[in-house]
mmCIF file of C-alpha atoms in Angstrom:
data_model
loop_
_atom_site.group_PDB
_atom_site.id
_atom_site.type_symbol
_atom_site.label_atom_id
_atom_site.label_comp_id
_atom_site.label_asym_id
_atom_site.label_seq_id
_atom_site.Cartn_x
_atom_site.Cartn_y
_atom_site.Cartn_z
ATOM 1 C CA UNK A 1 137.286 101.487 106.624
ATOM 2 C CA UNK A 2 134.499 99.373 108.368
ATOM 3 C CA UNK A 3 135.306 98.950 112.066
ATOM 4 C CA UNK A 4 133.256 96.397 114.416
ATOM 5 C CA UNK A 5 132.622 97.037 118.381
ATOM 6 C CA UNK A 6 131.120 95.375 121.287
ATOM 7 C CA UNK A 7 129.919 97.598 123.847
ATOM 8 C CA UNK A 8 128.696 95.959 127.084
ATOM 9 C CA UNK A 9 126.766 98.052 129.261
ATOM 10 C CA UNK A 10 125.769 99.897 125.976
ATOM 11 C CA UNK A 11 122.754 101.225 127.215
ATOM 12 C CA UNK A 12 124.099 102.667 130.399
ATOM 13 C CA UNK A 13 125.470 105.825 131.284
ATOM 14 C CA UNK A 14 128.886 105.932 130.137
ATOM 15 C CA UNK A 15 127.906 102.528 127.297
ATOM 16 C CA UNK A 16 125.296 104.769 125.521
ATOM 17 C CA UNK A 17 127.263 107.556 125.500
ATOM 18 C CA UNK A 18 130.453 105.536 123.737
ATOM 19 C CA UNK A 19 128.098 104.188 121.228
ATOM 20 C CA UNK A 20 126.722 107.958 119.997
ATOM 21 C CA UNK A 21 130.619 109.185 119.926
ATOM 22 C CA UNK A 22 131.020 105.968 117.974
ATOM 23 C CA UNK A 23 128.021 106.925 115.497
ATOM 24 C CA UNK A 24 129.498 110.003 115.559
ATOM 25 C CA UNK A 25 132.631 108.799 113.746
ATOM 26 C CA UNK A 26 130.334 107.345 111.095
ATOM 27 C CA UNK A 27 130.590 104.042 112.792
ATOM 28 C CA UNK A 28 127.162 101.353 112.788
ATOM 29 C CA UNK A 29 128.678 98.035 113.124
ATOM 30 C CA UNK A 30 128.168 97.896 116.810
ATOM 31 C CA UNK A 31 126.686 94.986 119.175
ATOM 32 C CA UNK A 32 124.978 96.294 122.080
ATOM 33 C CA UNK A 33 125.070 94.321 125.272
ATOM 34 C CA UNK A 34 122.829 95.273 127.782
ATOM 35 C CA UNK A 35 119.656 94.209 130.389
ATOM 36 C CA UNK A 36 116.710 96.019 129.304
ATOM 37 C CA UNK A 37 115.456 95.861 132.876
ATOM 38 C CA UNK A 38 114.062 99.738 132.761
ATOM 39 C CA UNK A 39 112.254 102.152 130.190
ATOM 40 C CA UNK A 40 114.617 104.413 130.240
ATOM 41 C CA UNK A 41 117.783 102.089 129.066
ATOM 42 C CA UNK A 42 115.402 101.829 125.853
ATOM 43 C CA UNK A 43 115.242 105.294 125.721
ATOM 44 C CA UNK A 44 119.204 105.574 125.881
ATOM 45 C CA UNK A 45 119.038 103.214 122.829
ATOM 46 C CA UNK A 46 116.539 104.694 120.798
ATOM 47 C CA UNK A 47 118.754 107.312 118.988
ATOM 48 C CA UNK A 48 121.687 105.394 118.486
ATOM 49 C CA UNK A 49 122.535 103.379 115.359
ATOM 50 C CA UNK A 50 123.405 99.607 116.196
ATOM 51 C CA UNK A 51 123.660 96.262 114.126
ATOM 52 C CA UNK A 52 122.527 94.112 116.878
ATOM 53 C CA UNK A 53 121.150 94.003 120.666
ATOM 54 C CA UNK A 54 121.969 91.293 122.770
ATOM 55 C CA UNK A 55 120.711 90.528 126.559
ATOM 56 C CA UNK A 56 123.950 89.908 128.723
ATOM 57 C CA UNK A 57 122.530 86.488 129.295
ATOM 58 C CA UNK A 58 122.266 85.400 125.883
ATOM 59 C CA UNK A 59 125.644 86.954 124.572
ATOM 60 C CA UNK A 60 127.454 85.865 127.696
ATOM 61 C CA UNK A 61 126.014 82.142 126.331
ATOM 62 C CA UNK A 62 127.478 83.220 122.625
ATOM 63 C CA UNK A 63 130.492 84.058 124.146
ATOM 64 C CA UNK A 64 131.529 80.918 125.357
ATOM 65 C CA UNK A 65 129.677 78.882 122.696
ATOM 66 C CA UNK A 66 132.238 80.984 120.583
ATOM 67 C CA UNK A 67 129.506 82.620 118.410
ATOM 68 C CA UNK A 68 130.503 85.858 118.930
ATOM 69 C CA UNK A 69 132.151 87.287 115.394
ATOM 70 C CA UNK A 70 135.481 89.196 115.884
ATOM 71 C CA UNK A 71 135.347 93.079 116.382
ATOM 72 C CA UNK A 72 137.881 95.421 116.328
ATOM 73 C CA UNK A 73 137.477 96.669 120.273
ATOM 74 C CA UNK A 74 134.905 95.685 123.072
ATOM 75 C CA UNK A 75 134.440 98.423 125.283
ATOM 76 C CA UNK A 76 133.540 96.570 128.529
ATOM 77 C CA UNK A 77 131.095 98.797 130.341
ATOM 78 C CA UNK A 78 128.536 97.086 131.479
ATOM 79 C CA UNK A 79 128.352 96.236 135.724
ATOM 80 C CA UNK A 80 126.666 95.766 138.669
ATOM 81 C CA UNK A 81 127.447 99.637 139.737
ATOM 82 C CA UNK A 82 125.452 99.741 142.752
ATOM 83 C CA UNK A 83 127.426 100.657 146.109
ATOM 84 C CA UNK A 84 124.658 99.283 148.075
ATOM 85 C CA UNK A 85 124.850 95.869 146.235
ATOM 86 C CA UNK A 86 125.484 93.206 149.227
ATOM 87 C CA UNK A 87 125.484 89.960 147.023
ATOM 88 C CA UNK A 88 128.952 89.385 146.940
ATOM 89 C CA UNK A 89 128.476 86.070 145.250
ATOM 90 C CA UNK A 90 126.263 87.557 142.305
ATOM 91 C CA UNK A 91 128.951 90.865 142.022
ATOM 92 C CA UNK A 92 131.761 88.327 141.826
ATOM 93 C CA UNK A 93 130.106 86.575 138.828
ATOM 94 C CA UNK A 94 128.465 89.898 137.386
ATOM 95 C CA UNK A 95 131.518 92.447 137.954
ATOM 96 C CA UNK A 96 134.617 89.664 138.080
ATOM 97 C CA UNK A 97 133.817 86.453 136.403
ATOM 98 C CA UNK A 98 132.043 88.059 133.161
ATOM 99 C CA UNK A 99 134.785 90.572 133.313
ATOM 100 C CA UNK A 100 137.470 87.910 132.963
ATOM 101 C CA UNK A 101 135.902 85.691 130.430
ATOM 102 C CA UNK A 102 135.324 88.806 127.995
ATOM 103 C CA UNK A 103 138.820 89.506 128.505
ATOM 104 C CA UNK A 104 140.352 86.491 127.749
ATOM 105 C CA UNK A 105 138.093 85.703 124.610
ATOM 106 C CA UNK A 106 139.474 89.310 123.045
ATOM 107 C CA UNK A 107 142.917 88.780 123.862
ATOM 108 C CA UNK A 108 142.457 85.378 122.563
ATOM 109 C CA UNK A 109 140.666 86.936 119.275
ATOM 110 C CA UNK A 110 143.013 90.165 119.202
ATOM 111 C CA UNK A 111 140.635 92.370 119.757
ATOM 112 C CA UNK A 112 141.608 95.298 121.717
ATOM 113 C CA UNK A 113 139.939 95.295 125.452
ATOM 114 C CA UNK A 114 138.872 98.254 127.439
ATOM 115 C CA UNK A 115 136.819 98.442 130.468
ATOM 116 C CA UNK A 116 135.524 99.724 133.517
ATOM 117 C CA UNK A 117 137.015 99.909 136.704
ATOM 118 C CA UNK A 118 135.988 102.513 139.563
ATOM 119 C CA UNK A 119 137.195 105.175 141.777
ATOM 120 C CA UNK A 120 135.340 102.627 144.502
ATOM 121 C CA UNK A 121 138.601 100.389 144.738
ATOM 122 C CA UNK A 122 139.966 103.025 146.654
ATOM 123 C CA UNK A 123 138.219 102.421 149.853
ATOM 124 C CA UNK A 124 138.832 105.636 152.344
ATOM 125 C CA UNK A 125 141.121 106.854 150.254
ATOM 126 C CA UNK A 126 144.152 106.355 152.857
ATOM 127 C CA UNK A 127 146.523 105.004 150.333
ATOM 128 C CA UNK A 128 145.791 108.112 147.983
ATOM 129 C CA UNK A 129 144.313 108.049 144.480
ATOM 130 C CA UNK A 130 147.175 107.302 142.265
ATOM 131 C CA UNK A 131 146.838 105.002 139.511
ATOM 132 C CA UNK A 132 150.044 103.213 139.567
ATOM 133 C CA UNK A 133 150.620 99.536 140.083
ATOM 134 C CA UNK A 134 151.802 99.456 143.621
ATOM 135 C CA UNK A 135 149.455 101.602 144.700
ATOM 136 C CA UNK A 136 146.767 99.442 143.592
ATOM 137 C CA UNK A 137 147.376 96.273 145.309
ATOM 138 C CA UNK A 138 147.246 97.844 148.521
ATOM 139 C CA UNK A 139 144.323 99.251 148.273
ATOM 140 C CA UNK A 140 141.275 98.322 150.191
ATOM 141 C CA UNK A 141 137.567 98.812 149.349
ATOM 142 C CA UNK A 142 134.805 100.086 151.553
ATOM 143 C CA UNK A 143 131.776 98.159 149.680
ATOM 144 C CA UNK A 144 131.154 94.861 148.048
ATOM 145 C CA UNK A 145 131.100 96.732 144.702
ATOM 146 C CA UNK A 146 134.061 98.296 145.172
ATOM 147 C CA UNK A 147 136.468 95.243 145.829
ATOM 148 C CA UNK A 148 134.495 92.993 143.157
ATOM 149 C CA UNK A 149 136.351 95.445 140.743
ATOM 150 C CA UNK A 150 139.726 95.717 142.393
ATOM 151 C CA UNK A 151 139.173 91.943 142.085
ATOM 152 C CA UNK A 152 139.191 91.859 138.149
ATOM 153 C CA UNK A 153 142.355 94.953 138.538
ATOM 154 C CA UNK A 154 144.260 92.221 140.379
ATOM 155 C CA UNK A 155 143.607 89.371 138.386
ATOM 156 C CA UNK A 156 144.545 91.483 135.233
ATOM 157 C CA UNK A 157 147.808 92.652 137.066
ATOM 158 C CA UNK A 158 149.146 89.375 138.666
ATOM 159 C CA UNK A 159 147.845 87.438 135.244
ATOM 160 C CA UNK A 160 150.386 89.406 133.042
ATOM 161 C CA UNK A 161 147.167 90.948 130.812
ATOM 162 C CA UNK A 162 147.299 94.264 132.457
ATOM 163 C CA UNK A 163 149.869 95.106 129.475
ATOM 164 C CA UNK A 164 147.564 93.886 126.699
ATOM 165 C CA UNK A 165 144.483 95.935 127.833
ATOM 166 C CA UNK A 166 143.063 99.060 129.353
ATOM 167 C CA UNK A 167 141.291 100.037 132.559
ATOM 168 C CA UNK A 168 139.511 103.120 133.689
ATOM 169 C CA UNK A 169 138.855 104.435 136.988
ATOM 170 C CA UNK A 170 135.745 105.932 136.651
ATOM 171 C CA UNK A 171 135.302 108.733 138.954
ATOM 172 C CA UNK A 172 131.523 110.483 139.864
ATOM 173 C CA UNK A 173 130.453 110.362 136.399
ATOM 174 C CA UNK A 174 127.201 112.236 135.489
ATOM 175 C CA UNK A 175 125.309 113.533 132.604
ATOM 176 C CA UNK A 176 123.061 112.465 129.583
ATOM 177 C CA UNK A 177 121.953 108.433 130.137
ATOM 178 C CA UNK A 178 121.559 108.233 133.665
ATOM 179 C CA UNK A 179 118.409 108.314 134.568
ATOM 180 C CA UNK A 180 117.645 104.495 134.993
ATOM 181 C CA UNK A 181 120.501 104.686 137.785
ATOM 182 C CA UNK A 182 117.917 104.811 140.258
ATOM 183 C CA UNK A 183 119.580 105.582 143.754
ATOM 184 C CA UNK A 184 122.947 105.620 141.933
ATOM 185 C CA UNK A 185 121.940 108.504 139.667
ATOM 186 C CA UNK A 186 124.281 111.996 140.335
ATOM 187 C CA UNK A 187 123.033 114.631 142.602
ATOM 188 C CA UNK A 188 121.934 116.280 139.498
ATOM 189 C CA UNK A 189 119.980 114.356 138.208
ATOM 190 C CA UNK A 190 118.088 112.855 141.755
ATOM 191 C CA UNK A 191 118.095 117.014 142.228
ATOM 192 C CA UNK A 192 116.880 118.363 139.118
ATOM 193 C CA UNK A 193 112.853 117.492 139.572
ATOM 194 C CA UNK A 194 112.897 118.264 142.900
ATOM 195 C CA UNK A 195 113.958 121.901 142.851
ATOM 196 C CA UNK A 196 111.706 122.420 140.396
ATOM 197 C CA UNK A 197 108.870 120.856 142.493
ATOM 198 C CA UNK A 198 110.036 122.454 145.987
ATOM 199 C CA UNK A 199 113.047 125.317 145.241
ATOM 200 C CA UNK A 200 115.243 123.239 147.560
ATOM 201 C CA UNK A 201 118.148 120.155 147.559
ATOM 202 C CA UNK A 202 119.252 118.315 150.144
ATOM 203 C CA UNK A 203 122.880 117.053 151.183
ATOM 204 C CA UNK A 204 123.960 114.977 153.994
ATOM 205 C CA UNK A 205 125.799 116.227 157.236
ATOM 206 C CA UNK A 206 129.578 115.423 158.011
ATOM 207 C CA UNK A 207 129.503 113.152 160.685
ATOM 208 C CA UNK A 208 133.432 113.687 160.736
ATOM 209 C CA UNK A 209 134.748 117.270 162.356
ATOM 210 C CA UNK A 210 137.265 117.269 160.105
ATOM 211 C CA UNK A 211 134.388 118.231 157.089
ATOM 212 C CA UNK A 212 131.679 120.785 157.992
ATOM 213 C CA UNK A 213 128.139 119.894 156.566
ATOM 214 C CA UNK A 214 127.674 119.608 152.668
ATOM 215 C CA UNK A 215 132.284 120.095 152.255
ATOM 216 C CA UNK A 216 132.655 116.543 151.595
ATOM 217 C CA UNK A 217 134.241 116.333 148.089
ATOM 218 C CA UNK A 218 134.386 114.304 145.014
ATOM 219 C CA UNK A 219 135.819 114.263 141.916
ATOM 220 C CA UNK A 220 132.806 115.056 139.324
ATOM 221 C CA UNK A 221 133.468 114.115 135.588
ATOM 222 C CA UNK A 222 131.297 115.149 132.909
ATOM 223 C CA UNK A 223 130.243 111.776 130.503
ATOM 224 C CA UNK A 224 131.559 113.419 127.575
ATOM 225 C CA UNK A 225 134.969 113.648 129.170
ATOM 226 C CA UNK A 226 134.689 110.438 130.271
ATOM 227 C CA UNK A 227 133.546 108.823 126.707
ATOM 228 C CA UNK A 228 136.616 111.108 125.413
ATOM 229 C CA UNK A 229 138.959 109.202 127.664
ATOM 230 C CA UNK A 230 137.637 105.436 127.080
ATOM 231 C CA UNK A 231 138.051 106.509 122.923
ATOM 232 C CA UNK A 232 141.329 107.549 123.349
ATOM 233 C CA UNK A 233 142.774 104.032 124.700
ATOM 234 C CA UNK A 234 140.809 102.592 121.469
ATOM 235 C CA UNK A 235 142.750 105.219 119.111
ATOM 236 C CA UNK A 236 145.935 104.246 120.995
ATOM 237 C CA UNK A 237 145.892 100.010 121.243
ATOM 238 C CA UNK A 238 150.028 100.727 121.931
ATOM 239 C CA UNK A 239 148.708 102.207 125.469
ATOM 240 C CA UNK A 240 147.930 99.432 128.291
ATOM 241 C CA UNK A 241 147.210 99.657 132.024
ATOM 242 C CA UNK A 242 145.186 100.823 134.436
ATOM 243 C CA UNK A 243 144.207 104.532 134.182
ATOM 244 C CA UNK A 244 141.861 106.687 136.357
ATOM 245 C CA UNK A 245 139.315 108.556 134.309
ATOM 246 C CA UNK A 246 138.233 112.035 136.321
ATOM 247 C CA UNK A 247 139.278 115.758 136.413
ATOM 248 C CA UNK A 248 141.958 116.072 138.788
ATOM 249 C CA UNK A 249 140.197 118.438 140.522
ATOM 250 C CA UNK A 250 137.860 117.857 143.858
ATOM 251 C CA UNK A 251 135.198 120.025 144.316
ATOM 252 C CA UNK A 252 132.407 120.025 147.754
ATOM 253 C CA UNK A 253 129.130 118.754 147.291
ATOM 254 C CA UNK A 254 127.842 122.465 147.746
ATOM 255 C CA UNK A 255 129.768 123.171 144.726
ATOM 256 C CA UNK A 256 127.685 120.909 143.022
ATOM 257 C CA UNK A 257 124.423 122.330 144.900
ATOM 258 C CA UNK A 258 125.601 125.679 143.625
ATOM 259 C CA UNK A 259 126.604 125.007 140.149
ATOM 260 C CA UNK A 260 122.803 122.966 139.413
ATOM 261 C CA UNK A 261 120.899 126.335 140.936
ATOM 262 C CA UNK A 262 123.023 128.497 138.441
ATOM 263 C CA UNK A 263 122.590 126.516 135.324
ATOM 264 C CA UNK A 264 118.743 126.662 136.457
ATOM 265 C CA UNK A 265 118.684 130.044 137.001
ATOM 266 C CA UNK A 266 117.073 129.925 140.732
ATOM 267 C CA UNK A 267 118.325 130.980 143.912
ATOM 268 C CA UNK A 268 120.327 128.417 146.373
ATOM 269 C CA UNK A 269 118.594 126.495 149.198
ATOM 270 C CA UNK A 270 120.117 123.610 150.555
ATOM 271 C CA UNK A 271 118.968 121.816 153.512
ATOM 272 C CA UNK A 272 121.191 119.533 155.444
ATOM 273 C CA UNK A 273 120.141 115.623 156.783
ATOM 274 C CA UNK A 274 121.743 112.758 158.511
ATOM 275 C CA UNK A 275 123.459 110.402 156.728
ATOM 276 C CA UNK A 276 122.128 107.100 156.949
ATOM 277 C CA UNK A 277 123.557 104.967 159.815
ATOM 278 C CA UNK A 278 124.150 101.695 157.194
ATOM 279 C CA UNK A 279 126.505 103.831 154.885
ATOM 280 C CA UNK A 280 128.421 106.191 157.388
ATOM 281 C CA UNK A 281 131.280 104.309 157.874
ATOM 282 C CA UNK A 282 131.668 103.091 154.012
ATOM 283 C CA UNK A 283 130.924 107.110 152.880
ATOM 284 C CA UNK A 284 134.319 108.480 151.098
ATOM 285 C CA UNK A 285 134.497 111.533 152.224
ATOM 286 C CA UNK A 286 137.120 113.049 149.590
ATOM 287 C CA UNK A 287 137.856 111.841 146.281
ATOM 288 C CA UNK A 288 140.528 112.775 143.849
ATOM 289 C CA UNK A 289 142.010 111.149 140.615
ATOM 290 C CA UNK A 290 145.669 111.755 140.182
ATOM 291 C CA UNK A 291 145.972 112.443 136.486
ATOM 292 C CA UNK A 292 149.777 112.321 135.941
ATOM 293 C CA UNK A 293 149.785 109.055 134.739
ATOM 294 C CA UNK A 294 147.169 109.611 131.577
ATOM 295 C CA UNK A 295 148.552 113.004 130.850
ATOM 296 C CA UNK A 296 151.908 111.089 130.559
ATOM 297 C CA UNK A 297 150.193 108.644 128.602
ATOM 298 C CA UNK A 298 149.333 111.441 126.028
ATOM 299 C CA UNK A 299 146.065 112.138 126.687
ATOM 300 C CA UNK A 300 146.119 116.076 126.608
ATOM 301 C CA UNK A 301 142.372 117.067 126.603
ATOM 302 C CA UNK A 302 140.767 119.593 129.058
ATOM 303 C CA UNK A 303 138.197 118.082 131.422
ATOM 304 C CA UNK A 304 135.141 120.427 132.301
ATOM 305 C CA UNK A 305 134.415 121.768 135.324
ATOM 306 C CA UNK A 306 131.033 121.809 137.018
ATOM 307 C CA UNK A 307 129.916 124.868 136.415
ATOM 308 C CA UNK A 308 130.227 124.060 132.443
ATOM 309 C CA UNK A 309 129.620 120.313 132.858
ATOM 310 C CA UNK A 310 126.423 120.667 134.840
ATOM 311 C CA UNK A 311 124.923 123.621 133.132
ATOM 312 C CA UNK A 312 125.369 121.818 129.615
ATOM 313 C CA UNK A 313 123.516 118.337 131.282
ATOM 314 C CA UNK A 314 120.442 120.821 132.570
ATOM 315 C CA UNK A 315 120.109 123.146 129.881
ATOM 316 C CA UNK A 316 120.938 120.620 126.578
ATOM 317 C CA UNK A 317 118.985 117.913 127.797
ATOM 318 C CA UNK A 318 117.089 117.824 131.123
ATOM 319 C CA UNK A 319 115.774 121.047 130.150
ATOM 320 C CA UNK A 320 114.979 120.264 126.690
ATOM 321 C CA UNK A 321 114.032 116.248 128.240
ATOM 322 C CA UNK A 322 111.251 118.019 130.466
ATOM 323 C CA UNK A 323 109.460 120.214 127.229
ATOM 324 C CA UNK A 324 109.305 117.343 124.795
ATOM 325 C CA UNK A 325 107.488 115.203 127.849
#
């Protein structure tokens, strides 16, 4: 059976990444929203099998104009994901307002809606990182970003849509499709070219004493895991809410240090420098998604670790990316 998708963000990270599992199923009929605002987006694209590419700006216009034909899902990926983003009025239209109006026009057209929230809303992480209901509305970000989506999770929640869609918490996502991210690309991939130019990385310092130098920790999530997770709420429209999307599992930035040197096959050097004053009191220094309530939700799939999640990135693609260039 034919099936139709919109995929915002479709030439992103986590977007370009849906659309290949999507091809993967044998499925074409797929618009691909996106800003083409860097060579390597087109690169993203250039493998995948679409019907149609649309600028935001133009299908946001469609949208509203009510030109858009019905689909079967929109995957709503596509953001303003940049933590150092200080516009609040453009994130607000970018990350709430186009959020919201995509929403309404699928649950107007019954098409089934899932997008992208972020590990961000939790702020310090003070209130914890559990993905119920209550837990979200008290939560506070650190960074414009951050509360522009807990913006869109509270409208959903206090608008009674919350039941008719699905939200992710993305956690440190990284892998295959990043490297337009510029300063928001993953320690691997910012990493990669460098210790093959110099034989070193660099982390920043604690500037906390609870947290000795390069032991802050995150939750790092493979994009296949992640795509694997955004599928499943398509292949289960009887599932709503708001979900967090990572491994369960924290794990120190010299972790991550350690796991890239390994899947490179060189020796460990990591040099320590200051964290910059104008992030240091917005830095999270732990992260951790509480999976109970997806794995109650059915969703029974092991999540990589970073030793296997980083040494498939380097040596399936960056590898194999650096040869072919």
């Amino acid at each position: 059976m034919m099936k139709r998708f919109i995929v915002t963000g479709g030439a992103g990270l986590i977007g370009s990444n849906v659309v290949k599992a999507l091809n993967n199923r044998g499925w074409r009929e797929i618009i691909v929203v996106d800003h083409l605002n860097h060579p390597a987006k087109r690169e993203n694209l250039a493998q995948l099998k679409y019907t149609e590419y649309m600028d935001k700006a133009d299908f946001r216009k469609q949208m509203k104009e009510r030109r858009i034909p019905a689909v079967d899902c929109v995957f709503h990926l596509g953001a303003c994901s940049s933590t150092l983003q200080t516009d609040e009025a453009y994130l607000h239209d970018n990350n709430f307002q186009y959020t919201q109006e995509l929403c309404e026009w699928s649950i107007k057209n019954g098409t089934r809606f899932v997008y992208a929230s972020s590990a961000a809303t939790y702020g310090d992480g003070s209130c914890g990182y559990c993905d119920d209901d209550a837990v979200t509305k008290k939560l506070i970000p650190l960074n414009p970003y951050g509360r522009s989506k807990q913006e869109f999770d509270l409208w959903a929640m206090s608008g009674g849509v919350l039941d008719k869609i699905a939200g992710l918490k993305y956690f440190n996502v990284y892998g295959p499709g990043e490297d337009h991210k510029g300063e928001m690309q993953s320690l691997i991939r910012k990493s990669y070219d460098r210790i093959n130019q110099t034989g070193e990385i660099t982390l920043f310092k604690s500037h906390r004493p609870d947290y000795t130098d390069g032991m802050q920790q995150r939750d790092f999530v493979y994009v296949e895991d992640a795509v694997n997770v955004t599928l499943f709420f398509y292949d289960h429209p009887e599932i709503s809410g708001l979900f967090n999307c990572g491994t369960g599992c924290a794990r120190t930035w010299i972790d991550l240090a350690n796991a890239l040197f390994a899947a490179m096959n060189r020796p460990s050097k990591i040099r320590f420098v200051d964290m910059p004053q104008s992030i240091r009191d917005k830095y999270q220094y732990h992260t951790q998604a509480d999976m109970t309530k997806l794995r109650r939700a059915g969703y029974t799939a092991p999540f990589a670790g970073i030793e296997e999640g980083v040494r498939k990135y380097v040596q399936e693609y960056l590898q194999i990316q650096k040869k072919v260039v």
